[in-house]
Amino acid sequence: LCFEVRYTDLAARIGILETPHGNIETPSFIPVVHPVKQSVSTQFLKSLGFKAVITNAYIALQYLGNKAKTKGIHDVIDYDGVIMTDSGGYQVLEYGSIEVEPREIAQFEIDIGSDICVPLDKPTGFGLSYAKSEDFVNRTLENAKATLEIVAENKKARNIGTNKNKENCVGGAIWAGPIQGSEHFDLLEHSVQTLDKMGFELMAIGSPVELMESYNFSLLCQMIAKVKRLIPAKPIHLFGAGHPLTIPLAVALGCDTFDSASYMLYARDNRYMYGTGTARLEDLSYFSCPCPICSIYTVKELLDMDQNKRTIEIAKHNLYVLKAEVLAVKQAIKDGRLWEYVMLKARAHPKLMEAVELFSGFEFLEKSTPIFKDKAIFLYSPIDQFRPEVKRFRKIISSFRSKKKILLLHPDTGLHPFYSTKEFTNIVKKFNNAQICAYNPFLGVIPAEVSDIYPAAHNLIAQSSNIFFGHQAKDYPSFIESLNGFIAKNNFEEIIVLANNFMRDVFAFDPVLNKMINIKILDHESDISFRLRT
Ligand SMILES: [Zn+2]
């Protein structure tokens, strides 16, 4: 499998995924297309820049059978881009079971020339008992194994090596390992590890639709994180993710492609998507969207329209919104501002805010976040102390050792790096034998000599002197840990602190710092006669 990663930020990546019908740039939204009853044309999807679509092999088999084999799926749906086929797993979720064998559907997917294929899975959905989920996971794994045997037999019969003959999809199709297990994390892990060992090149996280429908973003995040930690390099597909709020979250945690029929399903229900949610058409007075649909019609005109026509027009608008969302996420990755973007989105819904709080414990986000960025990072609120660049900086400082006997702590300056500021020059004149450090709530202690390290010299902090809205010690455990660690690991005989409101709060709040006796706290630089803290 050729998957070339070009840019990364958090666990997101802009990459190129090679398939028999061309390359897809990820992250990529893959619209669901009905193999026979598609009302928004595939040509329209193509014109919008969707380079891949997903259709259902099971439905194609039921409706078209051999005709689909002869024509090939690209002809059937009139689309010459990348076609992914789902096996029918979703039908299993809807109707319990379907009348097809895993080998039969695998052979069918090969015969119709699908570019990205999924073995017949048995989705665990959400809320299933452990025993039942375990059974479904195991049956999916058995199906996956049977599918790979069929793939191998086909390759042998046609004597085609992997990925060599792109004209023939038998050799080139990518098979996606269907991950099941949902909220039962040990089953999820077993599923991922077994599929990974079987050799699936792309992995697809199954059945989180209910989680997204119920806005259970936290559990969704935990599921994706669990998978991503186990297979950091392989491309990951997420089934059923087509909500403008889910996309940035899923991408940030490492999903490369995701599909959904939401544009159409929502449209049938008069649900209109926008960047931070959805609304019912009848509840709207204005269209703020600049897409061609919203530019032509007023809300009333759309509401008065014949239902079928209206559904198509709303579906098209929804596609414009999804397209814009993916592009905005991509731009954020390239700008190194995905963290800011996700946090901005999180403001759209309390459930999303709950979910992004989990990011504070996701250590894996650090691995793929660039060490240097062109732009300064923006720091607003306590969650930002856990962004990867900031965590990484504190880690570097935790191994900093000073030979000086006096530690002098000064509030971080608006200008960076700290060593180039007038404040620093003044202090150095008075305390030339001291270890001089700046500090801020996010980065912790910043020794002057390394105050040009990224992002110590590349950040902008929202300051507030308001006692209620300013940064408070209790919200910044990482700062207290950083300061205590810095003091504990060095042998300072005396500590002089130029304290701002935040630092005063820190000394009052933390019992360890509170009891230190060799500390002088100064109100202001000009306060030459030190007030001893007793
Ligand atoms: Zn629109």
Short mmCIF file of C-alpha atoms in Angstrom, two decimals, residues 241-494:
data_model
loop_
_atom_site.label_atom_id
_atom_site.label_comp_id
_atom_site.label_asym_id
_atom_site.label_seq_id
_atom_site.Cartn_x
_atom_site.Cartn_y
_atom_site.Cartn_z
CA ALA A 241 -18.76 10.18 10.12
CA GLY A 242 -20.50 12.95 8.22
CA HIS A 243 -21.27 15.65 10.73
CA PRO A 244 -19.37 18.98 10.56
CA LEU A 245 -18.58 18.68 14.28
CA THR A 246 -17.30 15.09 14.12
CA ILE A 247 -14.94 15.61 11.21
CA PRO A 248 -12.31 17.84 12.91
CA LEU A 249 -12.37 15.63 15.99
CA ALA A 250 -11.93 12.40 14.05
CA VAL A 251 -9.19 13.85 11.85
CA ALA A 252 -7.29 15.31 14.81
CA LEU A 253 -7.24 11.88 16.43
CA GLY A 254 -5.90 10.20 13.32
CA CYS A 255 -8.74 9.21 10.98
CA ASP A 256 -7.65 9.65 7.37
CA THR A 257 -10.87 8.89 5.49
CA PHE A 258 -14.48 8.80 6.58
CA ASP A 259 -17.74 8.16 4.81
CA SER A 260 -21.33 9.04 5.39
CA ALA A 261 -24.77 9.27 3.82
CA SER A 262 -25.58 12.11 6.20
CA TYR A 263 -25.82 14.71 3.44
CA MET A 264 -28.78 12.80 2.01
CA LEU A 265 -30.28 11.41 5.22
CA TYR A 266 -30.32 14.85 6.81
CA ALA A 267 -31.74 16.42 3.65
CA ARG A 268 -34.65 13.98 3.64
CA ASP A 269 -35.42 15.21 7.12
CA ASN A 270 -35.10 18.91 6.10
CA ARG A 271 -31.91 19.13 8.14
CA TYR A 272 -29.52 21.79 6.96
CA MET A 273 -25.86 21.52 7.92
CA TYR A 274 -23.64 24.40 8.88
CA GLY A 275 -20.13 24.65 10.23
CA THR A 276 -21.06 24.17 13.87
CA GLY A 277 -24.14 21.99 13.71
CA THR A 278 -27.39 21.29 11.92
CA ALA A 279 -30.75 23.04 11.89
CA ARG A 280 -34.20 22.22 10.61
CA LEU A 281 -34.98 24.24 7.51
CA GLU A 282 -38.27 25.47 9.00
CA ASP A 283 -36.36 26.96 11.96
CA LEU A 284 -34.16 29.09 9.73
CA SER A 285 -34.80 32.64 8.61
CA TYR A 286 -31.54 33.26 6.79
CA PHE A 287 -28.95 31.33 4.82
CA SER A 288 -25.51 32.48 5.86
CA CYS A 289 -23.88 29.88 3.62
CA PRO A 290 -22.26 31.21 0.42
CA CYS A 291 -22.80 27.99 -1.58
CA PRO A 292 -24.62 28.20 -4.96
CA ILE A 293 -27.81 26.67 -3.50
CA CYS A 294 -28.04 29.16 -0.64
CA SER A 295 -27.15 32.00 -3.02
CA ILE A 296 -30.02 31.18 -5.38
CA TYR A 297 -32.85 30.41 -2.97
CA THR A 298 -34.40 31.97 0.08
CA VAL A 299 -35.47 29.72 2.95
CA LYS A 300 -39.10 30.15 1.94
CA GLU A 301 -38.43 29.23 -1.67
CA LEU A 302 -36.78 26.01 -0.57
CA LEU A 303 -39.59 25.21 1.85
CA ASP A 304 -42.20 25.76 -0.88
CA MET A 305 -40.40 23.50 -3.29
CA ASP A 306 -41.54 20.00 -4.22
CA GLN A 307 -40.14 17.61 -1.59
CA ASN A 308 -37.95 15.55 -3.90
CA LYS A 309 -36.40 18.58 -5.48
CA ARG A 310 -35.90 20.22 -2.07
CA THR A 311 -34.20 17.10 -0.70
CA ILE A 312 -31.70 17.18 -3.54
CA GLU A 313 -31.02 20.90 -3.11
CA ILE A 314 -30.48 20.55 0.66
CA ALA A 315 -28.30 17.49 0.05
CA LYS A 316 -26.17 19.53 -2.35
CA HIS A 317 -25.85 22.33 0.18
CA ASN A 318 -24.89 19.75 2.84
CA LEU A 319 -22.18 18.46 0.52
CA TYR A 320 -20.80 21.98 0.11
CA VAL A 321 -20.66 22.29 3.90
CA LEU A 322 -18.89 18.94 4.30
CA LYS A 323 -16.44 19.84 1.56
CA ALA A 324 -15.67 23.18 3.23
CA GLU A 325 -15.24 21.49 6.59
CA VAL A 326 -12.67 19.04 5.28
CA LEU A 327 -10.79 21.83 3.50
CA ALA A 328 -10.77 23.98 6.64
CA VAL A 329 -9.37 21.06 8.63
CA LYS A 330 -6.70 20.49 6.00
CA GLN A 331 -5.69 24.15 6.02
CA ALA A 332 -5.50 24.01 9.82
CA ILE A 333 -3.18 20.98 9.59
CA LYS A 334 -0.95 22.80 7.13
CA ASP A 335 -0.93 25.94 9.27
CA GLY A 336 -0.13 23.94 12.39
CA ARG A 337 -3.32 25.28 13.94
CA LEU A 338 -5.40 22.14 14.22
CA TRP A 339 -5.43 22.36 18.02
CA GLU A 340 -6.84 25.90 17.83
CA TYR A 341 -9.35 24.80 15.20
CA VAL A 342 -10.60 21.82 17.22
CA MET A 343 -10.92 23.94 20.36
CA LEU A 344 -12.85 26.56 18.42
CA LYS A 345 -15.24 23.90 17.14
CA ALA A 346 -15.58 22.49 20.65
CA ARG A 347 -17.35 25.70 21.65
CA ALA A 348 -20.21 24.68 19.38
CA HIS A 349 -21.53 22.02 21.74
CA PRO A 350 -20.95 21.14 25.42
CA LYS A 351 -20.63 17.44 24.52
CA LEU A 352 -17.84 18.31 22.15
CA MET A 353 -16.14 20.38 24.84
CA GLU A 354 -16.28 17.37 27.15
CA ALA A 355 -14.69 15.26 24.44
CA VAL A 356 -11.79 17.61 23.71
CA GLU A 357 -10.91 17.67 27.42
CA LEU A 358 -9.78 14.09 26.84
CA PHE A 359 -7.05 15.43 24.56
CA SER A 360 -5.13 16.38 27.72
CA GLY A 361 -4.39 12.70 28.34
CA PHE A 362 -3.73 11.68 24.72
CA GLU A 363 0.08 11.43 24.75
CA PHE A 364 0.11 9.99 21.22
CA LEU A 365 -0.82 13.41 19.80
CA GLU A 366 2.72 14.56 20.59
CA LYS A 367 4.42 12.09 18.25
CA SER A 368 3.06 13.58 15.04
CA THR A 369 2.87 17.24 16.05
CA PRO A 370 5.78 19.09 14.39
CA ILE A 371 8.65 20.12 16.68
CA PHE A 372 8.82 23.54 15.02
CA LYS A 373 6.02 25.56 13.47
CA ASP A 374 6.16 28.74 11.41
CA LYS A 375 3.46 30.42 13.42
CA ALA A 376 3.09 31.32 17.07
CA ILE A 377 0.66 29.15 19.01
CA PHE A 378 -2.31 30.78 20.71
CA LEU A 379 -2.96 29.96 24.35
CA TYR A 380 -6.29 30.83 25.91
CA SER A 381 -7.52 28.54 28.65
CA PRO A 382 -6.37 25.70 30.94
CA ILE A 383 -6.85 22.95 28.31
CA ASP A 384 -4.07 24.62 26.29
CA GLN A 385 -1.46 23.67 28.92
CA PHE A 386 -1.87 20.14 27.54
CA ARG A 387 -1.32 20.88 23.88
CA PRO A 388 1.56 18.79 22.53
CA GLU A 389 4.00 21.66 21.85
CA VAL A 390 3.58 22.95 25.39
CA LYS A 391 3.86 19.54 27.04
CA ARG A 392 7.00 18.88 25.03
CA PHE A 393 8.56 22.15 26.17
CA ARG A 394 7.91 21.39 29.84
CA LYS A 395 9.47 17.97 29.33
CA ILE A 396 12.65 19.59 27.95
CA ILE A 397 12.81 21.98 30.89
CA SER A 398 12.37 19.14 33.39
CA SER A 399 15.90 18.01 32.54
CA PHE A 400 17.41 21.52 32.70
CA ARG A 401 20.10 21.82 35.40
CA SER A 402 21.51 25.09 36.72
CA LYS A 403 24.74 25.64 38.64
CA LYS A 404 23.54 28.94 40.07
CA LYS A 405 22.67 29.37 43.75
CA ILE A 406 19.93 31.95 43.27
CA LEU A 407 16.78 31.44 41.22
CA LEU A 408 14.99 34.51 39.97
CA LEU A 409 11.52 34.10 38.49
CA HIS A 410 10.03 36.84 36.33
CA PRO A 411 6.62 36.93 34.62
CA ASP A 412 6.88 36.11 30.93
CA THR A 413 7.07 39.20 28.76
CA GLY A 414 4.93 40.09 25.79
CA LEU A 415 8.05 40.26 23.67
CA HIS A 416 10.02 37.09 22.97
CA PRO A 417 12.52 35.63 23.46
CA PHE A 418 12.76 36.66 27.10
CA TYR A 419 16.55 37.11 26.99
CA SER A 420 16.20 39.85 24.41
CA THR A 421 13.85 42.02 26.48
CA LYS A 422 14.57 45.18 28.44
CA GLU A 423 13.16 43.45 31.57
CA PHE A 424 15.78 40.75 31.29
CA THR A 425 18.59 43.27 30.76
CA ASN A 426 17.55 45.16 33.89
CA ILE A 427 17.41 42.04 36.05
CA VAL A 428 20.71 40.72 34.81
CA LYS A 429 22.36 43.98 35.95
CA LYS A 430 21.03 43.49 39.49
CA PHE A 431 21.34 39.72 39.74
CA ASN A 432 24.20 38.68 37.53
CA ASN A 433 24.81 35.55 39.58
CA ALA A 434 21.23 34.30 39.45
CA GLN A 435 19.50 31.70 37.31
CA ILE A 436 16.96 33.96 35.64
CA CYS A 437 13.76 32.39 34.38
CA ALA A 438 10.51 33.66 32.93
CA TYR A 439 7.29 31.88 33.74
CA ASN A 440 3.77 31.63 32.37
CA PRO A 441 0.80 29.43 33.32
CA PHE A 442 1.12 27.24 30.23
CA LEU A 443 4.81 26.64 29.66
CA GLY A 444 5.83 26.69 33.33
CA VAL A 445 9.40 27.76 34.07
CA ILE A 446 11.36 29.16 31.11
CA PRO A 447 15.11 29.52 31.79
CA ALA A 448 16.28 32.69 29.99
CA GLU A 449 19.10 30.92 28.14
CA VAL A 450 16.60 28.61 26.41
CA SER A 451 13.78 31.14 26.08
CA ASP A 452 14.13 31.02 22.30
CA ILE A 453 13.20 27.33 22.12
CA TYR A 454 9.90 26.64 20.36
CA PRO A 455 7.28 27.57 21.55
CA ALA A 456 8.72 29.71 24.39
CA ALA A 457 9.37 32.51 21.93
CA HIS A 458 6.41 31.66 19.70
CA ASN A 459 3.23 32.01 21.68
CA LEU A 460 0.54 34.55 22.35
CA ILE A 461 -1.31 34.34 25.63
CA ALA A 462 -4.70 35.77 26.46
CA GLN A 463 -3.89 37.78 29.57
CA SER A 464 -6.42 38.97 32.09
CA SER A 465 -5.93 40.85 35.30
CA ASN A 466 -9.51 40.14 36.30
CA ILE A 467 -9.37 38.14 39.51
CA PHE A 468 -12.25 35.88 38.44
CA PHE A 469 -11.37 35.41 34.82
CA GLY A 470 -7.60 35.50 35.02
CA HIS A 471 -5.49 32.34 35.12
CA GLN A 472 -5.82 30.63 38.49
CA ALA A 473 -3.42 28.24 40.17
CA LYS A 474 -5.95 25.45 40.68
CA ASP A 475 -6.48 25.22 36.92
CA TYR A 476 -2.80 24.81 36.09
CA PRO A 477 -1.50 21.62 37.76
CA SER A 478 1.17 21.36 35.07
CA PHE A 479 2.57 24.75 36.07
CA ILE A 480 2.83 23.75 39.73
CA GLU A 481 4.47 20.48 38.73
CA SER A 482 6.92 22.33 36.48
CA LEU A 483 7.88 24.85 39.16
CA ASN A 484 8.18 22.30 41.97
CA GLY A 485 10.20 20.01 39.72
CA PHE A 486 12.54 22.81 38.69
CA ILE A 487 13.19 23.77 42.30
CA ALA A 488 13.58 20.15 43.47
CA LYS A 489 16.05 19.17 40.75
CA ASN A 490 18.35 22.17 41.19
CA ASN A 491 20.18 23.29 44.28
CA PHE A 492 19.10 26.87 44.76
CA GLU A 493 19.85 28.40 48.13
CA GLU A 494 17.59 31.34 47.53
#
